[in-house]
Amino acid sequence: MGAKVFVGRRKQLALIDEAVGLAHTGEPQFVVFGGEVGIGKTRLMRHVADRLAESGMRILSSACIELGVEGLPLAPVTAVLRDLVHELGEAALPALLPGADALLGLLPELGAPEPAPSSQAQMFDLFAALLRRLSAERPVLLVIDDLQWADRSTRDLLGYLARAMRAARVLTVMAYRTDDLDRRHPLRPFLAELERLRGVRRSELAGFSRAEIAELVAGLRAAPAARPLIDEVYRRSGGNALFAEELALADGVGEVPDSLRDLLLHRVEQLPPSALRVVRLAAVGGRRVPHRLLAATAGLDEVQLLDALRAATAVQVLSATVDGYEFQHGLLREMTAADLLPAERARLHRRYAEAIEADPALVPADRLAAQIAHHWDGAGEDHKALPALVRSAEVAGSIHARAEQAQIIERTLDLWPRVPDAQRLSGHDRLDLFETAVAAATWAGEDARALGLIDRALAEIDQAREPGRTAKLLAHRGMTLHHLDRDGALTSVAEAVRLLPTVPPGIRASVLDLVAVVYALRGHPGPARDAAEEAARLAAELGDVDVAVNARTTLGWVLCQLGAYDESLATLRAAGDLAERHDDLVRVARAQLNIAEALHHLGHYPSMIVAAQAGLEAAYRSGVSRTLGALLAAQLCAALAAVGRWDDAESTSSTALDMDPPDVFGAALYALRAEIALARGETGAVREQMSLARTLLSPVSHPGPTALAVTRLEAEIALVENRIDDARAAITAALPTATGTGLALHAWPLVTIGVRIETHARMRARVNSRSDTGGGAVDALRAVADQLPTHTPLFRAYAAQFAAEIGVPATSWPDVVADWDAVGSPYPAARARLRAAEAALGVGDRRAARRWLLAAVEQADHLGAETLSEQVRLLARSSKLPLDAQAEPRTRPGDLERFGLTDREVEVLHLVAEGRSNRQIGEQLFISAKTVSVHVSNILTKLGVNSRGEASATAHRLHLLDG
């Protein structure tokens, strides 16, 4: 196992960054984090402390200590004082702050008398004064953990500091457990009052998303984790960091580690007997249990039941809902139920089943079938459970609960061999259930479950007697294998095709549609088109609307891959219209997804937005929000981002990610968010989103669009960070797969960033008087670009940009600007304007350069593209070109300005050349070492060098610091 990793918490870190900025100005700040046990509060504070320590802040860490009803008096204060005495020496505090002897009286080991209670106000003043004095030397971070155990004096002190402390560079960060706070806990009114004060921020920590759990597990195991493990850890942990770590150590399955079990059950085991019985009954009932159902099954009168429930809610084992009760955490319910003997669990399940069958109104109508099935199954009454499970699966399917439907049918199939006359009781053929479960699992994005069901069905089926069903399962297996990035997809499809001559026309159409999808996914558009056309023809002859819509949609998608956009859009719109007439929302969503993609190829963004929005609405209404919905959200985000609506794109992606889309579905959204963050210059957000995208992408043997997009972004990030070798390596690794059919949308951005990297490398080599070895890389990029389509407005813009980057004489940057303006994409247009300004300066046309810069900075500022905006302003400053619309260009710059160094960076470069460290430079210029590090990084990038030594040598060699 690897070391513990820090994951997520972007919102909380942004809160801290804002508070740090204000604290540095002398305005004290307070941030309070709340969350359940194990959610990650302490780790967040440690991460914050480590990060701020690197920036030069003094860290004072402490915690409240439990001692009876109230915590140990003033524990945070004594902890801070002890650390200061240890660090500075006992004599240092009185020297720093006259009167500090009274504070030292809190430390009995020093032999000083303790301050009398009447001196508490003085003690508060002294502690505030001590923090002010310390912060005059350098900013202070005061960390206080376990605030739920704070005694009255500690709460009073913190309230005093928040109200009275002024002109102090102090940030106080505190954390408390929400599950330790009953209604009468004294911390509740304290927090409510504190939150009203200026300079106080409060944030509740939520559980991690599936992607964040995947990143956490991968970090713990020092390797990417398999999806089944991630799914199990996420399901059982509920996003709780501590629970997830413990479950990951246990491989996510089987028994929960004893340490975690003891932690979870501690409060349950302290309950009085009647409350313990009710909690155990509730655990068998599910995470949420209606009050009336508990009353019908508990065997207690109303007063006894309410007393028991009050005891359970007081310690937050249960919490009250509108009409019942729920466990604070799913794993707590699981552990409570697991603590019962098997016979006890069966007895309680039977009690529930009998009560619900006697009075169905005890549970909501939409949960009736599921509840009866669950409890007869838990009671071991297989003959009653099986038909109830089938009814429950039908209800789940009717409300588009695809994952639940697949799970219930899988349980039905497990029970089947144990139930005599199962087919009569269920009213279904066993293989029909397999097919229904496979389809449900696929739409839910649970491809591993789908593959397992397919393989079970193929093992049971008589392939000679049922070639049609076998062929359909084999074709579906091929698609599922592709989705799982496993080998064998084309082999499975070939086996299905081999059986087609013996298959009835209706089934043959369905099989051919699946075959066409697999061929297209694997980059074989010719065979895919043939199969889709044949499937569409057969379906039309037979009047099979479902297959007809599927086949036409597949055909339209293949035509888009082949570049036949008009024919593609006509075919897809006809398929969508047919699906809409038959109220088939899933197929409407699929048709709109492919319409949006075809419009994306054309660069018709307004129409693309309309199509993606229509498809997204259909996906949400039909229960495929985690799969088709995520893909449609990604298309919508791409279109919104392209036209400069970055906030709308982020909001759309955030909503889609709330659905926890799995694997590539979620990775595409995180990659889009990373791209927007990169354009905005939000480095931390870029790294976070990229890490989440990479975590969700399995090691892909057949890279697709999302993998290419992620690789391209990694190369661009490396370029921004001046890691040219890493950037080149990323592009080189991706190029062999970039010419696959249908990948032009992602291949063009890849080769354009690739050639930008080579341009940067050449400039750096020239500055360092080294020969450039990138000629072969440019040739490889040109070879790929020559194979990419150029017959749409979007692709023409990319092709013009590529040609301008490599210096094709017939192409100019003004041409590139015109092409991007025609597409309606402001960000690449602004970048092209910057390059047009550079080109104009290269030929001495300063007036044209200024016009280009004015237009570029206006676009960049409007978008919020901070990195690009700064690049434009750097060029304007270094070239002595004013960005005031009324001003005129000034004289040509000298050598120093040519590199775009700001005045501050020139100061830093002087001190770097003298051999000073970041801390020494910061002390001389009165800035933090972290800020110095940023300036040094900018200097290295602008000079095109890798190290401080190279920067110094370049500055001296080019006489940049003379005079």
PDB file of N, CA and C in Angstrom, residues 308-335:
ATOM      1  N   ALA A 308     -37.371   4.732  22.826  1.00  0.00           N
ATOM      2  CA  ALA A 308     -36.245   4.026  22.208  1.00  0.00           C
ATOM      3  C   ALA A 308     -35.679   4.834  21.041  1.00  0.00           C
ATOM      4  N   LEU A 309     -36.558   5.380  20.220  1.00  0.00           N
ATOM      5  CA  LEU A 309     -36.110   6.169  19.064  1.00  0.00           C
ATOM      6  C   LEU A 309     -35.429   7.458  19.508  1.00  0.00           C
ATOM      7  N   ARG A 310     -35.936   8.062  20.583  1.00  0.00           N
ATOM      8  CA  ARG A 310     -35.307   9.286  21.086  1.00  0.00           C
ATOM      9  C   ARG A 310     -33.878   8.997  21.550  1.00  0.00           C
ATOM     10  N   ALA A 311     -33.685   7.852  22.192  1.00  0.00           N
ATOM     11  CA  ALA A 311     -32.332   7.484  22.638  1.00  0.00           C
ATOM     12  C   ALA A 311     -31.409   7.267  21.441  1.00  0.00           C
ATOM     13  N   ALA A 312     -31.930   6.650  20.387  1.00  0.00           N
ATOM     14  CA  ALA A 312     -31.098   6.370  19.205  1.00  0.00           C
ATOM     15  C   ALA A 312     -30.777   7.627  18.424  1.00  0.00           C
ATOM     16  N   THR A 313     -31.731   8.559  18.354  1.00  0.00           N
ATOM     17  CA  THR A 313     -31.463   9.802  17.628  1.00  0.00           C
ATOM     18  C   THR A 313     -30.593  10.752  18.433  1.00  0.00           C
ATOM     19  N   ALA A 314     -30.665  10.664  19.760  1.00  0.00           N
ATOM     20  CA  ALA A 314     -29.869  11.562  20.610  1.00  0.00           C
ATOM     21  C   ALA A 314     -28.383  11.367  20.383  1.00  0.00           C
ATOM     22  N   VAL A 315     -27.961  10.122  20.160  1.00  0.00           N
ATOM     23  CA  VAL A 315     -26.538   9.858  19.926  1.00  0.00           C
ATOM     24  C   VAL A 315     -26.246   9.738  18.433  1.00  0.00           C
ATOM     25  N   GLN A 316     -27.204  10.119  17.601  1.00  0.00           N
ATOM     26  CA  GLN A 316     -27.060  10.187  16.160  1.00  0.00           C
ATOM     27  C   GLN A 316     -26.699   8.857  15.516  1.00  0.00           C
ATOM     28  N   VAL A 317     -27.234   7.792  16.068  1.00  0.00           N
ATOM     29  CA  VAL A 317     -27.210   6.517  15.355  1.00  0.00           C
ATOM     30  C   VAL A 317     -28.277   6.564  14.274  1.00  0.00           C
ATOM     31  N   LEU A 318     -29.451   7.038  14.651  1.00  0.00           N
ATOM     32  CA  LEU A 318     -30.536   7.293  13.711  1.00  0.00           C
ATOM     33  C   LEU A 318     -30.797   8.793  13.661  1.00  0.00           C
ATOM     34  N   SER A 319     -31.345   9.247  12.555  1.00  0.00           N
ATOM     35  CA  SER A 319     -31.828  10.624  12.491  1.00  0.00           C
ATOM     36  C   SER A 319     -33.233  10.602  11.920  1.00  0.00           C
ATOM     37  N   ALA A 320     -34.054  11.536  12.365  1.00  0.00           N
ATOM     38  CA  ALA A 320     -35.453  11.576  11.950  1.00  0.00           C
ATOM     39  C   ALA A 320     -35.584  12.187  10.564  1.00  0.00           C
ATOM     40  N   THR A 321     -36.439  11.581   9.737  1.00  0.00           N
ATOM     41  CA  THR A 321     -36.802  12.146   8.442  1.00  0.00           C
ATOM     42  C   THR A 321     -38.245  12.642   8.537  1.00  0.00           C
ATOM     43  N   VAL A 322     -38.818  13.027   7.401  1.00  0.00           N
ATOM     44  CA  VAL A 322     -40.181  13.555   7.420  1.00  0.00           C
ATOM     45  C   VAL A 322     -41.162  12.528   7.964  1.00  0.00           C
ATOM     46  N   ASP A 323     -41.009  11.253   7.548  1.00  0.00           N
ATOM     47  CA  ASP A 323     -41.990  10.238   7.942  1.00  0.00           C
ATOM     48  C   ASP A 323     -41.370   9.007   8.586  1.00  0.00           C
ATOM     49  N   GLY A 324     -40.104   9.104   8.983  1.00  0.00           N
ATOM     50  CA  GLY A 324     -39.481   7.925   9.560  1.00  0.00           C
ATOM     51  C   GLY A 324     -38.084   8.207  10.065  1.00  0.00           C
ATOM     52  N   TYR A 325     -37.178   7.232   9.843  1.00  0.00           N
ATOM     53  CA  TYR A 325     -35.829   7.321  10.414  1.00  0.00           C
ATOM     54  C   TYR A 325     -34.818   6.743   9.424  1.00  0.00           C
ATOM     55  N   GLU A 326     -33.603   7.249   9.489  1.00  0.00           N
ATOM     56  CA  GLU A 326     -32.531   6.717   8.653  1.00  0.00           C
ATOM     57  C   GLU A 326     -31.246   6.647   9.456  1.00  0.00           C
ATOM     58  N   PHE A 327     -30.358   5.760   9.047  1.00  0.00           N
ATOM     59  CA  PHE A 327     -29.052   5.641   9.685  1.00  0.00           C
ATOM     60  C   PHE A 327     -28.160   6.780   9.230  1.00  0.00           C
ATOM     61  N   GLN A 328     -27.302   7.215  10.134  1.00  0.00           N
ATOM     62  CA  GLN A 328     -26.382   8.287   9.798  1.00  0.00           C
ATOM     63  C   GLN A 328     -25.441   7.890   8.669  1.00  0.00           C
ATOM     64  N   HIS A 329     -25.148   6.603   8.569  1.00  0.00           N
ATOM     65  CA  HIS A 329     -24.248   6.141   7.514  1.00  0.00           C
ATOM     66  C   HIS A 329     -24.632   4.728   7.120  1.00  0.00           C
ATOM     67  N   GLY A 330     -24.574   4.454   5.818  1.00  0.00           N
ATOM     68  CA  GLY A 330     -24.950   3.139   5.324  1.00  0.00           C
ATOM     69  C   GLY A 330     -24.113   2.021   5.917  1.00  0.00           C
ATOM     70  N   LEU A 331     -22.820   2.305   6.149  1.00  0.00           N
ATOM     71  CA  LEU A 331     -21.950   1.271   6.699  1.00  0.00           C
ATOM     72  C   LEU A 331     -22.309   0.981   8.162  1.00  0.00           C
ATOM     73  N   LEU A 332     -22.817   1.979   8.867  1.00  0.00           N
ATOM     74  CA  LEU A 332     -23.281   1.764  10.239  1.00  0.00           C
ATOM     75  C   LEU A 332     -24.482   0.808  10.239  1.00  0.00           C
ATOM     76  N   ARG A 333     -25.410   1.007   9.336  1.00  0.00           N
ATOM     77  CA  ARG A 333     -26.548   0.084   9.213  1.00  0.00           C
ATOM     78  C   ARG A 333     -26.074  -1.319   8.857  1.00  0.00           C
ATOM     79  N   GLU A 334     -25.136  -1.390   7.900  1.00  0.00           N
ATOM     80  CA  GLU A 334     -24.614  -2.691   7.478  1.00  0.00           C
ATOM     81  C   GLU A 334     -23.962  -3.431   8.643  1.00  0.00           C
ATOM     82  N   MET A 335     -23.164  -2.725   9.439  1.00  0.00           N
ATOM     83  CA  MET A 335     -22.490  -3.363  10.567  1.00  0.00           C
ATOM     84  C   MET A 335     -23.469  -3.777  11.669  1.00  0.00           C
TER      85      MET A 335
END
